[in-house]
Coordinates of N, CA and C in Angstrom, one line a residue:
M1 N 0.8 -1.2 0.0 CA 0.0 0.0 0.0 C 0.9 1.2 0.0
N2 N 0.4 2.3 -0.7 CA 1.1 3.6 -0.6 C 0.0 4.7 -0.4
Y3 N 0.4 5.9 -0.4 CA -0.5 7.0 -0.1 C -1.6 7.0 -1.1
T4 N -1.3 6.9 -2.4 CA -2.3 7.0 -3.4 C -3.4 5.9 -3.3
S5 N -2.9 4.6 -3.1 CA -3.9 3.5 -3.0 C -4.7 3.6 -1.7
L6 N -4.1 4.2 -0.6 CA -4.8 4.3 0.6 C -5.9 5.3 0.4
V7 N -5.6 6.4 -0.2 CA -6.7 7.4 -0.5 C -7.8 6.8 -1.3
Q8 N -7.5 6.1 -2.3 CA -8.5 5.5 -3.1 C -9.3 4.4 -2.4
N9 N -8.6 3.6 -1.5 CA -9.3 2.6 -0.7 C -10.3 3.2 0.2
I10 N -10.0 4.3 0.8 CA -10.9 5.0 1.8 C -12.1 5.5 1.0
K11 N -12.0 6.0 -0.2 CA -13.1 6.4 -0.9 C -14.0 5.3 -1.4
D12 N -13.3 4.2 -1.8 CA -14.0 3.0 -2.3 C -14.8 2.3 -1.1
F13 N -14.1 2.1 0.0 CA -14.8 1.5 1.2 C -16.0 2.3 1.6
M14 N -15.8 3.6 1.6 CA -16.9 4.5 2.1 C -17.9 4.8 1.0
E15 N -17.6 4.4 -0.2 CA -18.5 4.7 -1.4 C -18.8 6.2 -1.5
D16 N -17.8 7.0 -1.3 CA -17.9 8.4 -1.3 C -16.7 9.1 -2.0
D17 N -16.9 9.6 -3.1 CA -15.9 10.4 -3.8 C -16.3 11.8 -4.0
G18 N -17.2 12.3 -3.2 CA -17.6 13.7 -3.3 C -16.5 14.6 -2.9
T19 N -16.6 15.9 -3.4 CA -15.6 16.8 -3.2 C -15.3 17.1 -1.7
E20 N -16.4 17.3 -0.9 CA -16.3 17.6 0.5 C -15.6 16.5 1.2
F21 N -16.0 15.2 0.9 CA -15.3 14.1 1.5 C -13.9 14.0 1.1
S22 N -13.6 14.1 -0.2 CA -12.2 14.0 -0.7 C -11.3 15.0 -0.1
N23 N -11.8 16.2 0.2 CA -11.0 17.3 0.8 C -10.6 16.9 2.2
E24 N -11.3 16.0 2.9 CA -11.0 15.6 4.2 C -10.2 14.3 4.4
V25 N -9.9 13.6 3.3 CA -9.2 12.3 3.4 C -7.9 12.4 4.0
D26 N -7.1 13.5 3.7 CA -5.8 13.7 4.3 C -5.9 13.8 5.8
T27 N -7.0 14.5 6.3 CA -7.2 14.6 7.7 C -7.4 13.3 8.3
F28 N -8.2 12.4 7.7 CA -8.5 11.1 8.2 C -7.2 10.3 8.4
I29 N -6.3 10.4 7.4 CA -5.0 9.7 7.4 C -4.1 10.3 8.5
D30 N -4.1 11.6 8.6 CA -3.2 12.3 9.6 C -3.6 11.9 11.0
L31 N -4.9 11.9 11.3 CA -5.4 11.6 12.6 C -5.1 10.1 13.0
T32 N -5.2 9.2 12.0 CA -4.8 7.8 12.2 C -3.4 7.6 12.4
E33 N -2.5 8.3 11.7 CA -1.1 8.2 11.9 C -0.7 8.7 13.3
L34 N -1.3 9.7 13.8 CA -1.1 10.3 15.1 C -1.5 9.3 16.2
K35 N -2.7 8.7 16.0 CA -3.2 7.7 16.9 C -2.3 6.5 17.0
L36 N -1.9 6.0 15.9 CA -1.0 4.8 15.9 C 0.3 5.1 16.5
S37 N 0.8 6.3 16.3 CA 2.1 6.7 17.0 C 2.0 6.6 18.5
R38 N 0.8 6.9 19.0 CA 0.6 6.8 20.4 C 0.3 5.4 21.0
E39 N -0.4 4.6 20.1 CA -0.8 3.3 20.6 C 0.1 2.1 20.3
L40 N 0.9 2.2 19.3 CA 1.9 1.1 19.0 C 3.2 1.3 19.7
K41 N 3.6 0.4 20.5 CA 4.8 0.5 21.3 C 5.8 -0.4 20.5
I42 N 6.4 0.1 19.5 CA 7.2 -0.7 18.6 C 8.5 0.1 18.3
P43 N 9.6 -0.6 17.9 CA 10.9 0.1 17.7 C 10.8 1.1 16.6
A44 N 9.9 1.0 15.6 CA 9.9 1.9 14.5 C 9.6 3.4 15.0
F45 N 9.0 3.5 16.1 CA 8.7 4.8 16.6 C 9.8 5.3 17.6
R46 N 10.8 4.5 17.8 CA 11.9 4.9 18.7 C 13.1 5.5 17.9
R47 N 13.7 6.5 18.5 CA 14.9 7.0 17.8 C 15.9 7.4 18.9
R48 N 17.2 7.4 18.5 CA 18.2 7.9 19.3 C 18.9 9.0 18.5
Q49 N 19.2 10.1 19.1 CA 19.8 11.2 18.5 C 20.9 11.8 19.3
T50 N 22.0 12.2 18.7 CA 23.1 12.8 19.5 C 22.9 14.3 19.4
S51 N 23.3 15.0 20.4 CA 23.3 16.5 20.4 C 24.4 16.9 21.4
S52 N 24.3 18.1 21.8 CA 25.3 18.6 22.8 C 24.8 19.7 23.7
L53 N 25.2 19.8 24.9 CA 25.0 20.9 25.8 C 26.2 21.9 25.6
S54 N 25.9 23.1 25.7 CA 26.9 24.2 25.5 C 27.3 24.7 26.9
S55 N 28.6 24.9 27.1 CA 29.1 25.4 28.3 C 28.4 26.7 28.8
G56 N 27.9 26.7 30.0 CA 27.2 27.9 30.5 C 25.8 28.0 30.1
D57 N 25.3 27.1 29.3 CA 23.9 27.2 28.8 C 23.1 25.9 29.3
P58 N 22.1 26.1 30.2 CA 21.4 24.9 30.7 C 20.3 24.4 29.8
F59 N 20.1 25.0 28.7 CA 18.9 24.6 27.9 C 19.3 23.7 26.7
L60 N 18.4 22.8 26.4 CA 18.6 21.8 25.3 C 17.3 21.7 24.5
T61 N 17.4 22.0 23.2 CA 16.2 21.9 22.3 C 16.0 20.4 21.9
M62 N 14.7 20.0 22.0 CA 14.4 18.6 21.7 C 14.2 18.4 20.1
P63 N 14.3 17.2 19.6 CA 14.1 16.9 18.2 C 12.6 17.3 17.8
T64 N 12.5 17.8 16.7 CA 11.1 18.3 16.2 C 10.1 17.2 16.1
S65 N 10.6 15.9 15.8 CA 9.7 14.8 15.6 C 9.3 14.1 16.9
M66 N 9.8 14.6 18.0 CA 9.6 13.9 19.3 C 8.2 14.0 19.8
I67 N 7.7 12.8 20.3 CA 6.4 12.8 20.9 C 6.6 12.8 22.4
S68 N 7.5 11.9 22.9 CA 7.8 11.8 24.3 C 9.3 11.4 24.5
L69 N 9.9 11.9 25.5 CA 11.3 11.6 25.8 C 11.4 10.3 26.7
E70 N 12.3 9.4 26.3 CA 12.4 8.2 27.0 C 13.7 8.2 27.9
G71 N 14.7 8.9 27.4 CA 15.9 8.9 28.2 C 16.9 10.0 27.7
L72 N 17.7 10.6 28.6 CA 18.7 11.6 28.3 C 20.0 11.2 29.0
H73 N 21.0 10.9 28.2 CA 22.3 10.6 28.7 C 23.3 11.6 28.4
I74 N 24.1 12.0 29.3 CA 25.3 12.9 29.1 C 26.5 11.9 28.8
V75 N 27.3 12.3 27.9 CA 28.5 11.5 27.6 C 29.7 12.3 28.1
N76 N 30.2 11.8 29.2 CA 31.3 12.4 29.9 C 32.5 11.5 29.9
S77 N 33.6 12.0 29.2 CA 34.8 11.2 29.0 C 34.4 9.8 28.5
N78 N 33.6 9.7 27.4 CA 33.1 8.5 26.8 C 32.3 7.6 27.6
V79 N 31.8 8.0 28.8 CA 31.0 7.3 29.6 C 29.6 7.9 29.6
R80 N 28.6 7.1 29.4 CA 27.2 7.6 29.3 C 26.6 7.6 30.7
E81 N 26.1 8.7 31.1 CA 25.5 8.8 32.5 C 24.0 9.3 32.3
L82 N 23.1 8.5 32.8 CA 21.7 8.9 32.7 C 21.3 10.1 33.6
L83 N 20.7 11.1 33.0 CA 20.2 12.2 33.7 C 18.8 11.9 34.2
L84 N 18.5 12.3 35.4 CA 17.2 12.0 36.1 C 16.2 13.1 35.9
L85 N 15.0 12.8 35.6 CA 13.9 13.8 35.5 C 13.5 14.3 36.9
R86 N 13.4 15.6 37.1 CA 13.0 16.1 38.3 C 12.0 17.3 38.1
S87 N 11.3 17.7 39.1 CA 10.4 18.8 39.1 C 11.1 20.1 39.0
D88 N 10.3 21.2 38.6 CA 10.8 22.5 38.7 C 11.3 22.9 40.1
E89 N 10.5 22.5 41.0 CA 10.7 22.9 42.4 C 12.1 22.3 42.9
F90 N 12.3 21.0 42.5 CA 13.5 20.4 42.9 C 14.7 21.1 42.2
M91 N 14.6 21.4 40.9 CA 15.7 22.0 40.2 C 16.0 23.4 40.8
T92 N 15.0 24.1 41.1 CA 15.3 25.5 41.7 C 16.0 25.3 43.1
E93 N 15.6 24.4 43.9 CA 16.2 24.2 45.2 C 17.6 23.6 45.0
Y94 N 17.8 22.7 44.1 CA 19.1 22.1 44.0 C 20.1 23.0 43.3
W95 N 19.7 23.8 42.3 CA 20.6 24.6 41.6 C 20.0 26.0 41.3
P96 N 19.9 26.8 42.4 CA 19.2 28.1 42.3 C 19.9 29.1 41.4
N97 N 21.3 29.0 41.3 CA 22.0 29.9 40.5 C 22.5 29.3 39.2
R98 N 21.8 29.6 38.1 CA 22.1 28.9 36.8 C 23.4 29.4 36.2
T99 N 24.0 30.4 36.7 CA 25.3 30.8 36.2 C 26.4 30.0 36.8
A100 N 26.2 29.3 37.9 CA 27.2 28.3 38.4 C 27.1 27.1 37.6
T101 N 28.3 26.5 37.4 CA 28.4 25.3 36.5 C 29.0 24.1 37.1
G102 N 28.7 23.0 36.5 CA 29.2 21.7 36.9 C 28.9 20.6 35.9
T103 N 28.9 19.4 36.3 CA 28.4 18.3 35.4 C 27.0 18.0 35.6
P104 N 26.1 18.1 34.6 CA 24.7 17.9 34.8 C 24.3 16.5 35.3
K105 N 23.3 16.5 36.2 CA 22.8 15.3 36.8 C 21.3 15.1 36.6
Y106 N 20.6 16.3 36.5 CA 19.1 16.2 36.4 C 18.7 17.1 35.3
Y107 N 17.4 16.8 34.9 CA 16.8 17.7 33.8 C 15.3 17.8 34.2
A108 N 14.7 18.9 33.6 CA 13.3 19.2 33.8 C 12.8 19.8 32.5
Y109 N 11.5 19.8 32.3 CA 10.9 20.4 31.1 C 10.7 21.9 31.3
F110 N 11.3 22.7 30.4 CA 11.2 24.1 30.4 C 9.9 24.5 29.7
D111 N 9.7 23.9 28.5 CA 8.5 24.1 27.7 C 8.3 22.9 26.8
D112 N 7.4 22.9 25.9 CA 7.2 21.7 25.0 C 8.4 21.3 24.2
D113 N 9.2 22.3 23.9 CA 10.4 22.0 23.0 C 11.7 22.0 23.6
T114 N 11.8 22.4 24.9 CA 13.1 22.6 25.5 C 13.2 22.0 26.9
L115 N 14.3 21.4 27.2 CA 14.7 20.9 28.5 C 15.7 21.8 29.1
Y116 N 15.8 21.8 30.5 CA 17.0 22.4 31.1 C 17.6 21.5 32.1
V117 N 18.9 21.6 32.3 CA 19.6 20.7 33.1 C 20.2 21.4 34.3
A118 N 20.6 20.6 35.3 CA 21.3 21.1 36.5 C 22.3 20.1 37.0
P119 N 23.5 20.5 37.3 CA 24.0 21.8 37.2 C 24.1 22.3 35.7
T120 N 24.2 23.6 35.6 CA 24.5 24.2 34.3 C 25.8 23.6 33.8
P121 N 25.9 23.2 32.5 CA 27.1 22.5 32.0 C 28.4 23.4 32.2
S122 N 29.4 22.8 32.6 CA 30.7 23.4 32.7 C 31.6 23.2 31.5
A123 N 31.1 22.4 30.5 CA 31.8 22.2 29.3 C 30.8 21.8 28.2
N124 N 31.2 21.7 27.0 CA 30.3 21.3 25.9 C 30.1 19.8 25.9
F125 N 29.2 19.3 26.7 CA 29.0 17.9 26.9 C 28.2 17.3 25.8
P126 N 28.6 16.2 25.1 CA 27.7 15.5 24.2 C 26.6 14.8 25.0
V127 N 25.4 14.7 24.3 CA 24.3 14.0 25.0 C 23.7 13.1 23.9
E128 N 23.1 12.0 24.4 CA 22.3 11.1 23.6 C 20.9 11.1 24.1
I129 N 20.0 11.4 23.1 CA 18.5 11.5 23.4 C 17.8 10.3 22.9
S130 N 17.1 9.6 23.7 CA 16.2 8.5 23.3 C 14.8 9.0 23.4
Y131 N 14.0 8.8 22.3 CA 12.6 9.4 22.3 C 11.7 8.6 21.4
R132 N 10.4 8.8 21.6 CA 9.4 8.3 20.7 C 9.1 9.4 19.8
R133 N 8.9 9.0 18.5 CA 8.7 10.0 17.5 C 7.4 9.7 16.7
R134 N 7.0 10.7 15.9 CA 6.0 10.4 14.9 C 6.7 10.2 13.6
L135 N 6.2 9.2 12.8 CA 6.8 8.9 11.5 C 6.5 10.1 10.6
P136 N 7.4 10.3 9.6 CA 7.1 11.3 8.5 C 5.8 11.0 7.9
A137 N 4.9 12.1 7.9 CA 3.5 11.9 7.5 C 3.4 11.6 6.1
L138 N 2.4 10.8 5.8 CA 2.1 10.4 4.4 C 1.5 11.6 3.6
S139 N 1.9 11.7 2.4 CA 1.4 12.8 1.5 C 1.7 12.4 0.1
G140 N 1.3 13.3 -0.8 CA 1.6 13.0 -2.2 C 3.0 13.0 -2.6
T141 N 3.9 13.6 -1.7 CA 5.3 13.5 -2.0 C 6.0 12.5 -1.1
N142 N 5.4 12.1 0.0 CA 6.0 11.1 0.9 C 5.0 9.9 0.9
T143 N 5.1 9.0 0.0 CA 4.0 8.1 -0.3 C 4.0 6.8 0.5
T144 N 5.1 6.5 1.2 CA 5.2 5.3 2.0 C 5.9 5.6 3.3
N145 N 5.7 4.9 4.3 CA 6.4 4.9 5.6 C 6.3 3.5 6.2
W146 N 6.7 3.4 7.5 CA 6.6 2.1 8.1 C 5.2 1.5 8.2
L147 N 4.2 2.4 8.4 CA 2.9 2.0 8.5 C 2.3 1.4 7.2
T148 N 2.6 2.0 6.1 CA 2.1 1.5 4.8 C 2.7 0.1 4.5
D149 N 4.0 -0.1 5.0 CA 4.7 -1.3 4.7 C 4.4 -2.4 5.7
N150 N 4.1 -2.1 6.9 CA 3.9 -3.1 8.0 C 2.6 -3.1 8.7
A151 N 1.8 -2.0 8.6 CA 0.6 -1.9 9.3 C -0.5 -1.3 8.5
S152 N -0.6 -1.8 7.2 CA -1.5 -1.1 6.3 C -3.0 -1.4 6.7
D153 N -3.2 -2.5 7.3 CA -4.6 -2.8 7.8 C -5.0 -1.8 8.9
A154 N -4.2 -1.6 9.9 CA -4.5 -0.6 10.9 C -4.6 0.8 10.4
L155 N -3.8 1.1 9.4 CA -3.8 2.4 8.8 C -5.1 2.7 8.1
L156 N -5.5 1.7 7.3 CA -6.8 1.8 6.5 C -8.0 1.8 7.5
Y157 N -8.1 0.8 8.4 CA -9.3 0.8 9.3 C -9.4 2.0 10.2
G158 N -8.2 2.5 10.6 CA -8.2 3.7 11.4 C -8.7 4.9 10.6
S159 N -8.3 5.0 9.4 CA -8.8 6.1 8.5 C -10.3 6.0 8.3
L160 N -10.8 4.7 8.1 CA -12.2 4.5 7.9 C -13.0 4.9 9.1
V161 N -12.4 4.7 10.3 CA -13.1 5.1 11.5 C -13.4 6.6 11.5
E162 N -12.3 7.4 11.1 CA -12.5 8.8 11.0 C -13.4 9.2 9.9
A163 N -13.4 8.5 8.8 CA -14.2 8.8 7.6 C -15.7 8.5 8.0
A164 N -16.0 7.4 8.7 CA -17.3 7.1 9.1 C -17.9 8.2 10.0
A165 N -17.0 8.6 10.9 CA -17.4 9.7 11.9 C -17.8 11.0 11.1
F166 N -17.0 11.3 10.1 CA -17.2 12.5 9.3 C -18.6 12.4 8.6
N167 N -18.9 11.2 8.1 CA -20.2 10.9 7.4 C -21.3 10.7 8.4
R168 N -21.0 10.7 9.7 CA -22.0 10.5 10.7 C -22.7 9.1 10.5
N169 N -21.9 8.1 10.1 CA -22.4 6.8 9.9 C -21.8 6.0 11.1
Y170 N -22.5 6.1 12.3 CA -21.9 5.6 13.5 C -21.9 4.1 13.6
A171 N -22.8 3.4 12.9 CA -22.8 1.9 12.9 C -21.5 1.5 12.1
L172 N -21.2 2.1 11.0 CA -20.0 1.8 10.3 C -18.8 2.1 11.0
Q173 N -18.8 3.3 11.7 CA -17.7 3.7 12.6 C -17.4 2.6 13.6
E174 N -18.4 2.1 14.3 CA -18.2 1.0 15.3 C -17.6 -0.2 14.7
R175 N -18.1 -0.6 13.5 CA -17.6 -1.8 12.8 C -16.1 -1.6 12.5
Y176 N -15.7 -0.5 11.9 CA -14.3 -0.3 11.6 C -13.4 -0.1 12.8
L177 N -14.0 0.4 13.9 CA -13.2 0.6 15.1 C -12.8 -0.8 15.7
G178 N -13.7 -1.8 15.6 CA -13.4 -3.1 16.0 C -12.3 -3.7 15.2
M179 N -12.4 -3.5 13.9 CA -11.3 -4.0 13.0 C -10.0 -3.3 13.2
Y180 N -10.0 -2.0 13.5 CA -8.8 -1.3 13.8 C -8.2 -1.8 15.1
Q181 N -9.0 -2.0 16.1 CA -8.4 -2.4 17.4 C -7.8 -3.8 17.3
N182 N -8.5 -4.7 16.5 CA -7.9 -6.0 16.2 C -6.6 -6.0 15.5
A183 N -6.5 -5.1 14.5 CA -5.3 -5.0 13.8 C -4.1 -4.5 14.7
V184 N -4.4 -3.5 15.5 CA -3.4 -2.9 16.4 C -3.0 -4.0 17.4
Q185 N -3.9 -4.8 17.9 CA -3.5 -5.9 18.8 C -2.6 -6.9 18.1
N186 N -2.9 -7.3 16.8 CA -2.1 -8.2 16.1 C -0.7 -7.7 15.8
I187 N -0.6 -6.4 15.5 CA 0.7 -5.8 15.2 C 1.5 -5.8 16.5
T188 N 0.9 -5.5 17.6 CA 1.6 -5.5 18.9 C 2.1 -6.8 19.3
Q189 N 1.3 -7.9 19.1 CA 1.7 -9.2 19.4 C 2.8 -9.7 18.5
E190 N 2.7 -9.3 17.2 CA 3.7 -9.7 16.2 C 5.1 -9.0 16.6
Q191 N 5.0 -7.8 17.1 CA 6.3 -7.1 17.5 C 6.8 -7.7 18.8
Q192 N 6.0 -8.1 19.7 CA 6.4 -8.7 20.9 C 7.1 -10.0 20.6
V193 N 6.6 -10.8 19.7 CA 7.2 -12.1 19.4 C 8.6 -11.8 18.7
R194 N 8.6 -10.8 17.8 CA 9.8 -10.5 17.1 C 10.9 -10.1 18.0
N195 N 10.6 -9.4 19.1 CA 11.6 -8.8 20.0 C 11.8 -9.6 21.3
S196 N 11.1 -10.8 21.4 CA 11.2 -11.5 22.6 C 12.6 -12.3 22.7
I197 N 13.1 -12.4 23.9 CA 14.3 -13.1 24.0 C 14.2 -14.6 23.6
D198 N 13.1 -15.2 23.9 CA 12.9 -16.6 23.5 C 13.0 -16.8 22.0
N199 N 12.3 -15.8 21.3 CA 12.3 -15.9 19.8 C 13.7 -15.6 19.3
F200 N 14.4 -14.8 19.9 CA 15.8 -14.5 19.5 C 16.6 -15.7 19.5
Y201 N 16.5 -16.5 20.6 CA 17.3 -17.7 20.7 C 16.8 -18.7 19.7
Q202 N 15.5 -18.8 19.5 CA 15.0 -19.8 18.6 C 15.5 -19.5 17.2
R203 N 15.6 -18.3 16.8 CA 16.0 -17.9 15.5 C 17.5 -18.1 15.3
N204 N 18.3 -17.9 16.4 CA 19.7 -18.0 16.2 C 20.3 -19.4 16.6
E205 N 19.5 -20.2 17.2 CA 19.9 -21.6 17.5 C 19.3 -22.6 16.6
G206 N 18.4 -22.2 15.8 CA 17.8 -23.1 14.8 C 16.7 -23.9 15.5

């Protein structure tokens, strides 16, 4: 499946190729991609990215594709050290003077896009960011992604849930919701088997 075939399938399944409906198909797909990025706990949505803290600057900008942060490591003399998440109150009490510097041990959220660390970095420390991301959205110019290749059933049924809601066909919406949930469950189980230790040994020991 690709973007073009997905769009056509949505119209065919809903038996609606009207202008008003067609104008909303991208929204159906976008909402489903966002929903799947939240519901599927799979490696495809995980990323690691390197960045760096600047000496004297406690702030760090997060990757633009990030949905949620899973871990932040500072790399100090080639050794990775996990920074611990703390509240604003803790950070203020622990390191009230941000002009004072040291080796960072903690971090907190400053806003949706920025973290700040304490102590304020005393050097340009490399960092490794582990996070959950949203896949590059499907469009006429980005016609495939992990979902089209590996979860096309969930992507289609999820889009049909949104399409049925748009058409106020709640019986059909309920039907496709059940199919969507079943597809998500199957994908989750498939990924669990793929990543299980037992399966790893079975595949490598014959």
